[in-house]
mmCIF file of C-alpha atoms in Angstrom:
data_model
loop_
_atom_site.group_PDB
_atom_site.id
_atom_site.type_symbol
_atom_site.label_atom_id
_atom_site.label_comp_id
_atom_site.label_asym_id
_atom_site.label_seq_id
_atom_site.Cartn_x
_atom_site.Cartn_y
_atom_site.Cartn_z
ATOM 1 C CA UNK A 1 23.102 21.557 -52.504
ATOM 2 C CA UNK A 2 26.071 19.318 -51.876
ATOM 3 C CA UNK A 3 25.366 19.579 -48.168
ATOM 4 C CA UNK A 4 21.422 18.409 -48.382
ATOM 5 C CA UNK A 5 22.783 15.546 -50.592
ATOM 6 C CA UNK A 6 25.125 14.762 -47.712
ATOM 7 C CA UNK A 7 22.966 15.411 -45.451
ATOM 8 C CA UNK A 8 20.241 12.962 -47.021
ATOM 9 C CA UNK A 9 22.450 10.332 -47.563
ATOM 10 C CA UNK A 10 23.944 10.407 -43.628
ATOM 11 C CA UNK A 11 19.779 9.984 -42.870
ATOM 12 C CA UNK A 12 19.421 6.613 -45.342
ATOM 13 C CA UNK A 13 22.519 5.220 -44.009
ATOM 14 C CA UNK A 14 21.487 5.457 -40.008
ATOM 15 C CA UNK A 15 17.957 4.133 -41.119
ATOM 16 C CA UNK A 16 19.813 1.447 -42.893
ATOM 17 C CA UNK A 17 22.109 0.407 -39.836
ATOM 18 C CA UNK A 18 18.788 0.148 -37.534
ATOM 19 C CA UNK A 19 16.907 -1.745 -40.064
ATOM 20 C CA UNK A 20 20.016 -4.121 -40.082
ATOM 21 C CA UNK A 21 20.562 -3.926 -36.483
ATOM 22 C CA UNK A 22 17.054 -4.848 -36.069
ATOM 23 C CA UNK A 23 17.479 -7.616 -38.311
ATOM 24 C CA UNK A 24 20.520 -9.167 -36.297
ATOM 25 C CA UNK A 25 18.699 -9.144 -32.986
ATOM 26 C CA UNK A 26 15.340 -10.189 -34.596
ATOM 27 C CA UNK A 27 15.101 -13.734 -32.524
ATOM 28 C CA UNK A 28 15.693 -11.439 -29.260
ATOM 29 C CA UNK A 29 12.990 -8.504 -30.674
ATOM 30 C CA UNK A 30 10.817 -12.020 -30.778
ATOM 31 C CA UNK A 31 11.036 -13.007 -27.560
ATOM 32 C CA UNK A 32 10.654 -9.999 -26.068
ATOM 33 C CA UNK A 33 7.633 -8.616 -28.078
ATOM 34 C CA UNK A 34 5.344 -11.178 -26.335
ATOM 35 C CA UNK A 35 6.199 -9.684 -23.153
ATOM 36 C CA UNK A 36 6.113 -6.139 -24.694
ATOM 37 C CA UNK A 37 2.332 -6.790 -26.316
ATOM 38 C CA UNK A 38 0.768 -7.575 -22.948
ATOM 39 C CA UNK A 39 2.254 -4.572 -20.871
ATOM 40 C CA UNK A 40 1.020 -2.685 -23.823
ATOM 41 C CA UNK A 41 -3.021 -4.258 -23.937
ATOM 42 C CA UNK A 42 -3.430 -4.899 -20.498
ATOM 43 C CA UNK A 43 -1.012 -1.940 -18.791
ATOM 44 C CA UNK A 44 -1.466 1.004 -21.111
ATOM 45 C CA UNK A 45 -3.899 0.921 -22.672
ATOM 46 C CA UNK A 46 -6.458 0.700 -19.814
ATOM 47 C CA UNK A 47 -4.932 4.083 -18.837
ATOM 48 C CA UNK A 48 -7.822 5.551 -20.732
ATOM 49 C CA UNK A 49 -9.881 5.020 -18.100
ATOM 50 C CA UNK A 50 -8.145 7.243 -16.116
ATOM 51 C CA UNK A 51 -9.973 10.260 -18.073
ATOM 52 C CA UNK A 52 -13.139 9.159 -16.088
ATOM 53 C CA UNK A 53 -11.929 11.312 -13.317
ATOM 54 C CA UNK A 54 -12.683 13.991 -14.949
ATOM 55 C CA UNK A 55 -15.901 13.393 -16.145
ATOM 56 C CA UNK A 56 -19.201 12.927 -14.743
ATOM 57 C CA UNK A 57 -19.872 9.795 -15.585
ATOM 58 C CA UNK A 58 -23.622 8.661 -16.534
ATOM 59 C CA UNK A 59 -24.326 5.193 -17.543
ATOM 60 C CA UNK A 60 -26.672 5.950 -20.035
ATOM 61 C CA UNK A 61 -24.167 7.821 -22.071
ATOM 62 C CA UNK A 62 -21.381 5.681 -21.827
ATOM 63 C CA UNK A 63 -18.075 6.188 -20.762
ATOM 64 C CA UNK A 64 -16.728 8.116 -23.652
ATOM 65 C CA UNK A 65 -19.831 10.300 -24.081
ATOM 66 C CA UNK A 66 -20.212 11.341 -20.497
ATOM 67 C CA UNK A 67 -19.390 15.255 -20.172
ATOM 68 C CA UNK A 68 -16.162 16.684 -18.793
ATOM 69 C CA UNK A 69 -16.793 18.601 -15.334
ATOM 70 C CA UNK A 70 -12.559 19.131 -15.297
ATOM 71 C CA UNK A 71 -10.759 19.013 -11.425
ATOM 72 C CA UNK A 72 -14.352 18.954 -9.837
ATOM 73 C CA UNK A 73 -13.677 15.628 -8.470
ATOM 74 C CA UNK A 74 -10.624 16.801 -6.701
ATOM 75 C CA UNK A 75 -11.749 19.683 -5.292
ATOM 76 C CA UNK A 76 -14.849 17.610 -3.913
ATOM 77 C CA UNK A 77 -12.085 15.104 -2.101
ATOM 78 C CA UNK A 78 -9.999 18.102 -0.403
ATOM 79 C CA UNK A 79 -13.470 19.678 0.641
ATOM 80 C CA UNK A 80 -14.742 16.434 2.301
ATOM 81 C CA UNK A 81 -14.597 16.236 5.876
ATOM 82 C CA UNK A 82 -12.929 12.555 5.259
ATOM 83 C CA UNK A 83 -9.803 13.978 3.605
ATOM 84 C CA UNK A 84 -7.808 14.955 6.303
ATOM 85 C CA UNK A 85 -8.270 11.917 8.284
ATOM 86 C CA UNK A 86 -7.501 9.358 5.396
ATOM 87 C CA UNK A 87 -4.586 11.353 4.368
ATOM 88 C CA UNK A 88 -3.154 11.374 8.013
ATOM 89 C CA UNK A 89 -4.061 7.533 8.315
ATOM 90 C CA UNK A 90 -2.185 6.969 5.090
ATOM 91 C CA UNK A 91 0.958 9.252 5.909
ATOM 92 C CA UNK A 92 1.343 7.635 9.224
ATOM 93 C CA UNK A 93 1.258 4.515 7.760
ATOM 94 C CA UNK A 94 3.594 4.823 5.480
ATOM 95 C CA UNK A 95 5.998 6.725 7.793
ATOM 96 C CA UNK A 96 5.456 3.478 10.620
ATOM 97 C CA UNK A 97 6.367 1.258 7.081
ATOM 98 C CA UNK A 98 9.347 3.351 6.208
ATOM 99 C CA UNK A 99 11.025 3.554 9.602
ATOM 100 C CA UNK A 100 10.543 0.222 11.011
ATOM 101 C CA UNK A 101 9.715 -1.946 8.004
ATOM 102 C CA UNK A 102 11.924 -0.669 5.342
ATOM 103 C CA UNK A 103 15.328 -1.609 7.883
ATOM 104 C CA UNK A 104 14.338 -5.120 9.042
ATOM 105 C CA UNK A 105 15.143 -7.043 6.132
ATOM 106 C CA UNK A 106 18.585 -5.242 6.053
ATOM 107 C CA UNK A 107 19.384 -6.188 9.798
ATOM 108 C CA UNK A 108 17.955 -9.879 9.063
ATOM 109 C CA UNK A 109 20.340 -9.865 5.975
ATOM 110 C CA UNK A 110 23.311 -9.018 8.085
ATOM 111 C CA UNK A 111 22.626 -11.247 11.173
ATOM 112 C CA UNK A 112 21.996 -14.489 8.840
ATOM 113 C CA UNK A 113 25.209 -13.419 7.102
ATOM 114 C CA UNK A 114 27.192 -13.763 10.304
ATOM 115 C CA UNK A 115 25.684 -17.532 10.755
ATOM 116 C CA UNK A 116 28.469 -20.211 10.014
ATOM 117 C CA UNK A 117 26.247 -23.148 10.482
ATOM 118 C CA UNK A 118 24.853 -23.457 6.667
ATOM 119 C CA UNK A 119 22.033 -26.610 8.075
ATOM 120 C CA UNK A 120 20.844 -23.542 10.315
ATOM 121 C CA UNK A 121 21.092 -20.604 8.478
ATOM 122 C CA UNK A 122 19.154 -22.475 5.797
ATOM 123 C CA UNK A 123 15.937 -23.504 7.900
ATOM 124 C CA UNK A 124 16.145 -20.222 8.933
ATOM 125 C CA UNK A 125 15.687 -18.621 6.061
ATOM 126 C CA UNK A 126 12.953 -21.336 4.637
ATOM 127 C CA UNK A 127 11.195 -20.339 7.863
ATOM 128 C CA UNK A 128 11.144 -16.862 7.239
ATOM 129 C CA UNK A 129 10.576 -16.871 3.411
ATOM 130 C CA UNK A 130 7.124 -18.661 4.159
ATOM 131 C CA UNK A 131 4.457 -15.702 5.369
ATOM 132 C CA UNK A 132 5.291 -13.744 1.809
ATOM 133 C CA UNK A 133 3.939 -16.738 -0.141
ATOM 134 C CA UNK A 134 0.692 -16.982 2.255
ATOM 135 C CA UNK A 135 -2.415 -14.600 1.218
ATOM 136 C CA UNK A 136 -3.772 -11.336 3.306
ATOM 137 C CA UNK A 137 -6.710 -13.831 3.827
ATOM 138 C CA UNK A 138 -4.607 -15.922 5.828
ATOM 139 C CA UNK A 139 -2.040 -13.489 7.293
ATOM 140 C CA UNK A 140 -5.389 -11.554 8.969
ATOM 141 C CA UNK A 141 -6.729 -14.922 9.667
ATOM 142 C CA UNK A 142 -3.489 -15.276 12.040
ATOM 143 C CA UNK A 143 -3.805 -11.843 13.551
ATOM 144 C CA UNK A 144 -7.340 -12.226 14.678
ATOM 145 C CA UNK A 145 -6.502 -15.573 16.237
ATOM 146 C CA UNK A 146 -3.587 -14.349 17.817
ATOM 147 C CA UNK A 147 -5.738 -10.795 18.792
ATOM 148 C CA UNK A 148 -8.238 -12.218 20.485
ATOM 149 C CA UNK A 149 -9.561 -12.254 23.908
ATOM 150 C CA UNK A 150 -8.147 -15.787 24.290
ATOM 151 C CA UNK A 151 -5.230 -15.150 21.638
ATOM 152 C CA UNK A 152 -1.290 -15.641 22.592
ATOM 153 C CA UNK A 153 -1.043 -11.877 22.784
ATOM 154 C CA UNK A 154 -3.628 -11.306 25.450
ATOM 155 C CA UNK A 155 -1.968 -14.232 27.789
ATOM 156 C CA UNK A 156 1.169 -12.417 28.061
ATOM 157 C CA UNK A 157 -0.229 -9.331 28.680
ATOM 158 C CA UNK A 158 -2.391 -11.088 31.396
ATOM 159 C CA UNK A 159 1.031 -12.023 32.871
ATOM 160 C CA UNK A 160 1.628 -8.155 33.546
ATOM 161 C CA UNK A 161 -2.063 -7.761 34.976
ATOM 162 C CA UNK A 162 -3.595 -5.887 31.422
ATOM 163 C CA UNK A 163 -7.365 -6.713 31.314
ATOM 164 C CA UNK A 164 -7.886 -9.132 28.157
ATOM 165 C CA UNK A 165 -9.122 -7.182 25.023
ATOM 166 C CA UNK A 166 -9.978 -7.650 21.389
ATOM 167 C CA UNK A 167 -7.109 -6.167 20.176
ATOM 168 C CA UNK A 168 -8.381 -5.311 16.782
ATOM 169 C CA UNK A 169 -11.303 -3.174 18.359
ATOM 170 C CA UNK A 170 -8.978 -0.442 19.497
ATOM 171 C CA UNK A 171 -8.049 2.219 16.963
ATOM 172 C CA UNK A 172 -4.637 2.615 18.917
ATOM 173 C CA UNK A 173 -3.819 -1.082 18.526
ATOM 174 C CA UNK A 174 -4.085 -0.990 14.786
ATOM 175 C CA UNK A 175 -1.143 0.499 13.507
ATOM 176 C CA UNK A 176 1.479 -1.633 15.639
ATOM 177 C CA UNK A 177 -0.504 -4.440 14.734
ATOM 178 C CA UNK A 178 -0.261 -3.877 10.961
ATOM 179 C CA UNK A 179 3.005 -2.974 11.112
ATOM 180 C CA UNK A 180 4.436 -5.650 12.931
ATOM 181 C CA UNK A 181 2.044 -8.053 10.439
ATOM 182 C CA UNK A 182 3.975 -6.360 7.627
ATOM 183 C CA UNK A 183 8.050 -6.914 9.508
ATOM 184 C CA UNK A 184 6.805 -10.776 10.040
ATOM 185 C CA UNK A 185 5.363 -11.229 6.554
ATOM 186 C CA UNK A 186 8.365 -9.804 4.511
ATOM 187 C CA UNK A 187 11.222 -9.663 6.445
ATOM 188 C CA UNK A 188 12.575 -12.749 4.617
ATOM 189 C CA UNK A 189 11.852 -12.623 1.376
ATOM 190 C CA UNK A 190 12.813 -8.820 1.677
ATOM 191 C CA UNK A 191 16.551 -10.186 3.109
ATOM 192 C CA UNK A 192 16.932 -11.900 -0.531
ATOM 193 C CA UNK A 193 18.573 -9.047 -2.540
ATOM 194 C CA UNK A 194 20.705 -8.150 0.335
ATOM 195 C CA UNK A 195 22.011 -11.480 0.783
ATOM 196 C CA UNK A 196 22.646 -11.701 -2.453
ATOM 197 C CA UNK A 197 24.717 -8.707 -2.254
ATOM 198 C CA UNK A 198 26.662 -9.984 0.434
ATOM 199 C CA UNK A 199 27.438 -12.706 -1.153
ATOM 200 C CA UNK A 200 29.396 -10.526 -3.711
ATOM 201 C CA UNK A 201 32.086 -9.280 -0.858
ATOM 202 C CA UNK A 202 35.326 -11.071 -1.629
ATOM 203 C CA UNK A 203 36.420 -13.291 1.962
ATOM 204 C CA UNK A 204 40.079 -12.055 1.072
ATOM 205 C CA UNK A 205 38.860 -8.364 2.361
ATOM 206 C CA UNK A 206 37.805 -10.252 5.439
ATOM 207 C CA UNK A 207 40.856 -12.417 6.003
ATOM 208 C CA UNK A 208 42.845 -9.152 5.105
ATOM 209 C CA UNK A 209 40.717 -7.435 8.206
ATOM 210 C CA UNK A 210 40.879 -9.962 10.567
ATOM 211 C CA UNK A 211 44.873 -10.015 10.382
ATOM 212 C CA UNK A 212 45.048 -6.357 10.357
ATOM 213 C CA UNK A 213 43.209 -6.471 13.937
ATOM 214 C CA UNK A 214 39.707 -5.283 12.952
ATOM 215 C CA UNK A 215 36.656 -6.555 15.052
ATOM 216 C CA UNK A 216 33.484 -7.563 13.631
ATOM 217 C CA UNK A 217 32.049 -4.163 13.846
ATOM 218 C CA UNK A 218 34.848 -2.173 12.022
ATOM 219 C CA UNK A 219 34.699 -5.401 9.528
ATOM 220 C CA UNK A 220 31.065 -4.151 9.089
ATOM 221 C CA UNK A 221 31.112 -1.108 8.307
ATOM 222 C CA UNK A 222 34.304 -0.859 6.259
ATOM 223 C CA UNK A 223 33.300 -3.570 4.111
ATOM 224 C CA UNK A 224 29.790 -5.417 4.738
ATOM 225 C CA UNK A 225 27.860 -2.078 4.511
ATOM 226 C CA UNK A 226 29.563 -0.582 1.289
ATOM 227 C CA UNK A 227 28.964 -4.159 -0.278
ATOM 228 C CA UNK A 228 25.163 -3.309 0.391
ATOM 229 C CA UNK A 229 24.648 0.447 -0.230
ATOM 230 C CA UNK A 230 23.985 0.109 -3.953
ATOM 231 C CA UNK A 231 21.105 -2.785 -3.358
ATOM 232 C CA UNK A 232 19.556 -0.522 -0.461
ATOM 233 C CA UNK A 233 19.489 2.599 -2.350
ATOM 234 C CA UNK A 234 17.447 1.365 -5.242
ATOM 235 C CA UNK A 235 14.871 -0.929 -2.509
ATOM 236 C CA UNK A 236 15.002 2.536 -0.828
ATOM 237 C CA UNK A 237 13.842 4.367 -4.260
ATOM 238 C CA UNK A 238 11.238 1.669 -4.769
ATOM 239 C CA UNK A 239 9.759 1.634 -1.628
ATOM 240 C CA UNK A 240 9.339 5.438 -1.452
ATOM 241 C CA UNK A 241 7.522 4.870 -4.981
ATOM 242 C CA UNK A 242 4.869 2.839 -3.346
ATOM 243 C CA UNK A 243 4.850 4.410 0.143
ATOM 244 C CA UNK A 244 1.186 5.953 0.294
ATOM 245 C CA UNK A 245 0.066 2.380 -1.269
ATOM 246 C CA UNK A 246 -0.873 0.350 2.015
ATOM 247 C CA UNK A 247 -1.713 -3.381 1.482
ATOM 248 C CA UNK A 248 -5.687 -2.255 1.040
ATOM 249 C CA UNK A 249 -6.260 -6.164 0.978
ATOM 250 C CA UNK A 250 -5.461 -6.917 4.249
ATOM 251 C CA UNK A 251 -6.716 -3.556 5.816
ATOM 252 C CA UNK A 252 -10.321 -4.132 4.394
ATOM 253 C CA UNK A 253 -10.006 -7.895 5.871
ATOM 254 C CA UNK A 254 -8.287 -6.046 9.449
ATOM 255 C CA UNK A 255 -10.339 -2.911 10.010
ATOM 256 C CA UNK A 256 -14.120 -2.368 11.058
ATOM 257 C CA UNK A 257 -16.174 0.871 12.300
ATOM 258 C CA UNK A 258 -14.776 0.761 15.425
ATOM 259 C CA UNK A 259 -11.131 1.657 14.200
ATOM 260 C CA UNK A 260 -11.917 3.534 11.331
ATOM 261 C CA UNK A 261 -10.281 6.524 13.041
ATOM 262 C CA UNK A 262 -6.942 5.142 12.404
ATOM 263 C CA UNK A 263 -7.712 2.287 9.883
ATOM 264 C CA UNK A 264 -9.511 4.007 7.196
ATOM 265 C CA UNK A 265 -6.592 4.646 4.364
ATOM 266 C CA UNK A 266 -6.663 6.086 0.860
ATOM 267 C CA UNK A 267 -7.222 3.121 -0.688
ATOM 268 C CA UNK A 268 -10.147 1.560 1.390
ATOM 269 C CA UNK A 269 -11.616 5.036 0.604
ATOM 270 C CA UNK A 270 -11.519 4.384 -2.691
ATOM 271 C CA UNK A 271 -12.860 1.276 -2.770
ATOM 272 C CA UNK A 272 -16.064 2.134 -0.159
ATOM 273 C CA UNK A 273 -17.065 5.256 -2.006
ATOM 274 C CA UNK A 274 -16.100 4.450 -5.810
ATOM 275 C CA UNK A 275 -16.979 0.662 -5.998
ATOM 276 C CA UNK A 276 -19.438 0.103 -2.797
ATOM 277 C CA UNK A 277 -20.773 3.701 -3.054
ATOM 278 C CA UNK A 278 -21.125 3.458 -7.213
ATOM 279 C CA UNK A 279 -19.145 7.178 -7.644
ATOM 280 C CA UNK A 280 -16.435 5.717 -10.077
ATOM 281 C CA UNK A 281 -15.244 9.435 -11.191
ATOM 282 C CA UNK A 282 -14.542 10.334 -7.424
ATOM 283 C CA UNK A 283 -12.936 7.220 -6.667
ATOM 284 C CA UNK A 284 -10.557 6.997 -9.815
ATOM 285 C CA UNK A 285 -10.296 10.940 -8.906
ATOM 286 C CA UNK A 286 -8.860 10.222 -5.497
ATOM 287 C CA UNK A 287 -6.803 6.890 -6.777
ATOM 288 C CA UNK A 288 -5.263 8.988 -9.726
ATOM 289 C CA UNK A 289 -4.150 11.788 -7.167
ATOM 290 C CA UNK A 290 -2.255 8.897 -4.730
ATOM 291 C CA UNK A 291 -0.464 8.182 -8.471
ATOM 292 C CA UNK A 292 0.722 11.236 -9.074
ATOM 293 C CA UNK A 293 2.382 11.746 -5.629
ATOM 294 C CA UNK A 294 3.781 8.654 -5.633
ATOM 295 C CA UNK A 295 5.455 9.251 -9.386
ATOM 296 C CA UNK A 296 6.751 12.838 -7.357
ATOM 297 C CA UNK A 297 8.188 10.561 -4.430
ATOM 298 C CA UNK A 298 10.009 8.059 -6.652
ATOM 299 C CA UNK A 299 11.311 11.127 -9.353
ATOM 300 C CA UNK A 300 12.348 13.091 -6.214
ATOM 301 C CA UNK A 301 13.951 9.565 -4.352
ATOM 302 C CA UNK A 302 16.211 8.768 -7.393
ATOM 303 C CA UNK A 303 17.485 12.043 -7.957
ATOM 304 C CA UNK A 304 18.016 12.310 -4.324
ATOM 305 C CA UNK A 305 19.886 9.027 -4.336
ATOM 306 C CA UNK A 306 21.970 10.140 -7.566
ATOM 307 C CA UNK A 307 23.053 13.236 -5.548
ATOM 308 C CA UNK A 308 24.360 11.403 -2.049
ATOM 309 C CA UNK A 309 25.112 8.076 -2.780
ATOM 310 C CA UNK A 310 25.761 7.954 -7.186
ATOM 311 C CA UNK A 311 23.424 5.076 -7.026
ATOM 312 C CA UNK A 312 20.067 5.389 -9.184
ATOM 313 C CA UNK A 313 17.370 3.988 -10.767
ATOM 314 C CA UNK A 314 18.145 5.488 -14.544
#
């Protein structure tokens, strides 16, 4: 009896200390709950929707009358014919993204780092900042200008003796083109977080290292690259949560049936056969399955990440 007492009275006390605790940081709770109120409206509770791809949707019934037909949807997607090659398209991608996109801020980061003219280093970096602010609708704009038959790209190669061509007609010519698109669109204002890590390494390590003898190399990699593993293991866990997501903006505005061999991605699959082709449930079937293996990826990355390197998201 004495112990339920205790027991009970432990439980009124800890409610007591939140309340109170609560009431402390009540101008804080304030400011955040405005924040808080929209993620909740406009972020979760939408996720509703995502029931829809399991049901067989019918306008005349509505969306929460319309019957349940269970994994249907899926199993209609991995039966297609157009499966295989979107998935491929989409892997590829993001493989191309990861192996030559995800380094190029990094090496950007280090080689502005080793500038000593600040009037330089600063244009520099306002120069290459620019192309994230500008929209897919003017980045494609660029690459059919510069694609064409009388583009910049097709006047060097008619310095070798290539034929000119319209580049974006060739399914090869896609991917390098996208993925170069991607480097020169976000290799500066990827190069922030790094810089800003490198700005963290104290200048006595390097004055230590230059009088004990080491060269610029051993100076970066026994104390530039350490100064930069945290930052590029969480970008690293980030980007592999968003690696199947391709920049479906600027592919619709890129590809055409002539390159849908190589163009044609998850997402633009989505968006021709659940909002152009009216099958909602199939599309929001086929988006809901890119979520779940990108939540794997990221789950997977960070625990990955934990193991090597000690560095994680949570």
């Amino acid at each position: 009896m004495q112990n339920q007492q205790l027991a009970h009275n432990l439980k009124l006390r800890k409610k007591e200390s939140f309340l109170r605790k609560c009431w402390k940081q009540r101008y804080l709770i304030l400011m955040v709950l405005p924040g808080f109120l929209v993620i909740l409206v406009f972020k979760y509770l939408p996720m509703y929707g995502i029931t829809i791809a399991f049901k067989s949707y019918d306008a005349s019934l509505g969306f929460l009358r319309s019957p349940w037909v269970g994994f249907d949807h899926f199993r209609a997607f991995f039966d297609s014919p157009m499966s295989w090659r979107i998935t491929k398209n989409s892997l590829l991608l993001a493989f191309y993204s990861l192996i030559f996109g995800f380094p190029a801020p990094i090496l950007f980061a280090l080689l502005l780092n080793e500038l000593r003219n600040k009037f330089f280093k600063r244009a520099v970096q306002t120069i290459t900042y620019f192309p994230h602010f500008l929209s897919a609708v003017i980045v494609v704009g660029f690459i059919h200008e510069f694609t064409s038959l009388e583009g910049i790209i097709n006047k060097i190669m008619s310095w070798f003796g290539a034929e000119p061509r319209t580049l974006l007609y060739i399914s090869e010519a896609f991917r390098p083109i996208y993925i170069s698109a991607g480097i020169w669109q976000e290799l500066g204002y990827g190069a922030i977080i790094y810089l800003a890590a490198l700005t963290g390494v104290d200048p006595a390590q390097h004055e230590a290292a230059v009088i004990d003898g080491a060269n610029r190399w051993q100076r970066l990699r026994y104390i530039i690259w350490p100064a930069i593993i945290p930052a590029t293991a969480v970008m690293l866990i980030l980007k592999l949560g968003t690696i199947l997501s391709t920049d479906y903006q600027k592919v619709l505005l890129m590809y055409n049936p002539k390159i849908y061999e190589t163009a044609d991605v998850i997402e633009t699959y989505v968006y021709r056969v659940g909002v152009q082709g009216g099958q909602f449930e199939y599309g929001a079937a086929v988006g809901l399955m890119l979520s779940v293996i990108s939540f794997i990826l990221i789950i997977f990355a960070n625990y990955f990440s934990k193991k090597v390197s000690g560095n994680s998201l949570w």
